[in-house]
């Protein structure tokens, strides 16, 4: 099996949100030279690929997810020469660069849309999705992820255009062959530059049928992806990961079954939705059920079989920090961050680390909307205010789920602005940077950083972590998440107390060797085990159950 392993099945991917990673020129915005300067740090961590959130030219309505030129670099971030340098410098450290491919929509400042808006006869008109008014109103009820209708009226032509995100992010019309060809050409432009693959933004929306009110998982979606595979990355040794909010295991297999020649893997979000109230919005939260989390993650561990591959993540630039969300970012910040890492990184699939996760960065609560930069939170705030919600309740939701939580600047050291910039940062720095920063983490052998480093090492050294069969251990306390991995007669046990109370775990096996542990004391090698708050470990098992 080992011979057939693809590089991305062994990889650990680190996501960089360039705006917030490292500023090199004092303008308060992270940039490419800043990233290049931190590659040695990433190499020390051990990661082998970087998912780079968009660096293309953009008016930044949605921080780069609104692209006005796919083949140019955003001025604030640097130049194309610096981008090429990043690819070369990363490669020297055995790190591949995965580009963020945002092709469900462009910016309204993209030349295609500027042309398309000129009128119905313009050759680019059909690059986007237009519709006549219905009874003098919007064509239908499709709403934008960023609040309000997804249809925006264009007075020049008297038609509406579709934008599933902001008004400045018009949706491309994938039914148009020219659109698809332009995108494939652009992807080949980047492949020729030596990138290691693509993370595909909301790719499950490209097959939409807006006139039928259908947005996700449209009928031609997989046909488009097979065509894309053939026209672009199919002949390159790269990885592709689709962002697919609506994926079930069956759908995930359609994307990632190697025989179907579509994508390497997808991001599924079923676990991420577990603290959301049924039928409500992401802002309306409920407590996480650990039992449900066990069921969901275990289902994904076993359901794909050989017909697909998992991506493993807790965080990204759209999600709150996991240690604040499902851990405890106060008393047990270090223990819970390590527990979450151990639990996830020893599962089957490709793990993703979001910048700052490896030092246990936390959410950053605000007291007023003026402190927020994220368009999604700002639009939701206005919408809920107009519906009569209390300001305090809205701010509470933003503090729990808002995207700026994970976008505050990376905390490098305890100098002003956390070593992120010498200027004024585009978004506030989390005041806890004095205690939580890279410099401190590197100096402390017991830090969260070294747990991540060790987990990456274990993955590099043991085929079991990549290929081992997963089995949930069912007869545990609800709060204890424990599983086995097994490959060719070798068996590992992973145990995590997913709570801040003491728990017990009946160790029916005999432990051979503890591989990683987030407390510094010895463990008995069999029998009843007391687990302290958020205690987690992995061990090699000596013999079968007694
Ligand atoms: C998903 C991205 O992750 C998010 O940041 C962005 O706002 C939307 N897609 C629109 O591109």
PDB file of N, CA and C and ligand atoms in Angstrom, residues 17 51 62 65-66 100 102 105 146 165 169 199 201-202 243 245 316-318 403 407, ligand 1:
ATOM      1  N   UNK A  17      -3.530  32.716   5.905  1.00  0.00           N
ATOM      2  CA  UNK A  17      -4.427  33.809   5.525  1.00  0.00           C
ATOM      3  C   UNK A  17      -3.506  35.020   5.365  1.00  0.00           C
ATOM      4  N   UNK A  51      -1.735  25.837   2.116  1.00  0.00           N
ATOM      5  CA  UNK A  51      -2.914  26.352   1.397  1.00  0.00           C
ATOM      6  C   UNK A  51      -2.879  27.855   1.619  1.00  0.00           C
ATOM      7  N   UNK A  62     -14.333  41.015   0.095  1.00  0.00           N
ATOM      8  CA  UNK A  62     -14.364  39.805   0.921  1.00  0.00           C
ATOM      9  C   UNK A  62     -12.926  39.293   1.084  1.00  0.00           C
ATOM     10  N   UNK A  65     -11.442  37.036  -1.675  1.00  0.00           N
ATOM     11  CA  UNK A  65     -12.337  36.031  -2.274  1.00  0.00           C
ATOM     12  C   UNK A  65     -13.231  36.689  -3.337  1.00  0.00           C
ATOM     13  N   UNK A  66     -12.866  37.900  -3.693  1.00  0.00           N
ATOM     14  CA  UNK A  66     -13.509  38.636  -4.791  1.00  0.00           C
ATOM     15  C   UNK A  66     -12.374  39.059  -5.729  1.00  0.00           C
ATOM     16  N   UNK A 100      -5.633  29.046  -3.768  1.00  0.00           N
ATOM     17  CA  UNK A 100      -7.073  29.078  -3.521  1.00  0.00           C
ATOM     18  C   UNK A 100      -7.732  29.426  -4.849  1.00  0.00           C
ATOM     19  N   UNK A 102     -10.915  30.449  -6.673  1.00  0.00           N
ATOM     20  CA  UNK A 102     -12.248  31.005  -6.386  1.00  0.00           C
ATOM     21  C   UNK A 102     -12.927  31.238  -7.731  1.00  0.00           C
ATOM     22  N   UNK A 105     -17.390  32.647  -8.505  1.00  0.00           N
ATOM     23  CA  UNK A 105     -17.718  34.047  -8.747  1.00  0.00           C
ATOM     24  C   UNK A 105     -16.426  34.813  -8.979  1.00  0.00           C
ATOM     25  N   UNK A 146     -24.262  36.141   2.608  1.00  0.00           N
ATOM     26  CA  UNK A 146     -23.927  37.339   3.386  1.00  0.00           C
ATOM     27  C   UNK A 146     -25.174  38.212   3.624  1.00  0.00           C
ATOM     28  N   UNK A 165     -22.777  35.415  -2.809  1.00  0.00           N
ATOM     29  CA  UNK A 165     -22.064  36.048  -1.685  1.00  0.00           C
ATOM     30  C   UNK A 165     -22.346  37.557  -1.768  1.00  0.00           C
ATOM     31  N   UNK A 169     -19.596  40.217  -5.666  1.00  0.00           N
ATOM     32  CA  UNK A 169     -19.097  38.895  -6.071  1.00  0.00           C
ATOM     33  C   UNK A 169     -20.107  38.210  -7.006  1.00  0.00           C
ATOM     34  N   UNK A 199      -7.092  24.578  -3.715  1.00  0.00           N
ATOM     35  CA  UNK A 199      -8.215  24.451  -2.790  1.00  0.00           C
ATOM     36  C   UNK A 199      -9.358  25.178  -3.496  1.00  0.00           C
ATOM     37  N   UNK A 201     -12.755  26.907  -3.752  1.00  0.00           N
ATOM     38  CA  UNK A 201     -13.753  27.647  -2.982  1.00  0.00           C
ATOM     39  C   UNK A 201     -15.176  27.281  -3.421  1.00  0.00           C
ATOM     40  N   UNK A 202     -16.032  27.017  -2.456  1.00  0.00           N
ATOM     41  CA  UNK A 202     -17.456  26.677  -2.688  1.00  0.00           C
ATOM     42  C   UNK A 202     -17.713  25.998  -4.043  1.00  0.00           C
ATOM     43  N   UNK A 243     -14.094  22.717  -1.376  1.00  0.00           N
ATOM     44  CA  UNK A 243     -14.893  23.164  -0.230  1.00  0.00           C
ATOM     45  C   UNK A 243     -16.348  22.824  -0.538  1.00  0.00           C
ATOM     46  N   UNK A 245     -19.790  22.335   1.393  1.00  0.00           N
ATOM     47  CA  UNK A 245     -20.586  22.398   2.614  1.00  0.00           C
ATOM     48  C   UNK A 245     -21.693  21.353   2.621  1.00  0.00           C
ATOM     49  N   UNK A 316     -10.546  27.090  10.106  1.00  0.00           N
ATOM     50  CA  UNK A 316     -10.080  27.785   8.908  1.00  0.00           C
ATOM     51  C   UNK A 316     -10.413  29.262   9.072  1.00  0.00           C
ATOM     52  N   UNK A 317     -10.245  30.027   8.025  1.00  0.00           N
ATOM     53  CA  UNK A 317     -10.426  31.485   8.120  1.00  0.00           C
ATOM     54  C   UNK A 317     -11.900  31.891   8.206  1.00  0.00           C
ATOM     55  N   UNK A 318     -12.811  30.926   8.103  1.00  0.00           N
ATOM     56  CA  UNK A 318     -14.245  31.225   8.213  1.00  0.00           C
ATOM     57  C   UNK A 318     -14.812  30.785   9.562  1.00  0.00           C
ATOM     58  N   UNK A 403     -16.152  35.546  11.733  1.00  0.00           N
ATOM     59  CA  UNK A 403     -14.938  35.128  11.038  1.00  0.00           C
ATOM     60  C   UNK A 403     -13.696  35.928  11.448  1.00  0.00           C
ATOM     61  N   UNK A 407      -9.153  35.687  12.143  1.00  0.00           N
ATOM     62  CA  UNK A 407      -8.398  36.504  11.194  1.00  0.00           C
ATOM     63  C   UNK A 407      -7.513  37.541  11.868  1.00  0.00           C
TER      64      UNK A 407
HETATM   65  C1  LIG B   1     -15.741  30.422   1.099  1.00  0.00           C
HETATM   66  C2  LIG B   1     -14.543  31.126   1.639  1.00  0.00           C
HETATM   67  O1  LIG B   1     -13.844  30.276   2.484  1.00  0.00           O
HETATM   68  C3  LIG B   1     -15.039  32.387   2.305  1.00  0.00           C
HETATM   69  O2  LIG B   1     -14.038  33.042   3.043  1.00  0.00           O
HETATM   70  C4  LIG B   1     -15.614  33.273   1.253  1.00  0.00           C
HETATM   71  O3  LIG B   1     -16.213  34.403   1.855  1.00  0.00           O
HETATM   72  C5  LIG B   1     -16.683  32.554   0.410  1.00  0.00           C
HETATM   73  N1  LIG B   1     -16.314  31.219   0.080  1.00  0.00           N
HETATM   74  C6  LIG B   1     -16.915  33.299  -0.868  1.00  0.00           C
HETATM   75  O4  LIG B   1     -15.809  33.189  -1.714  1.00  0.00           O
END
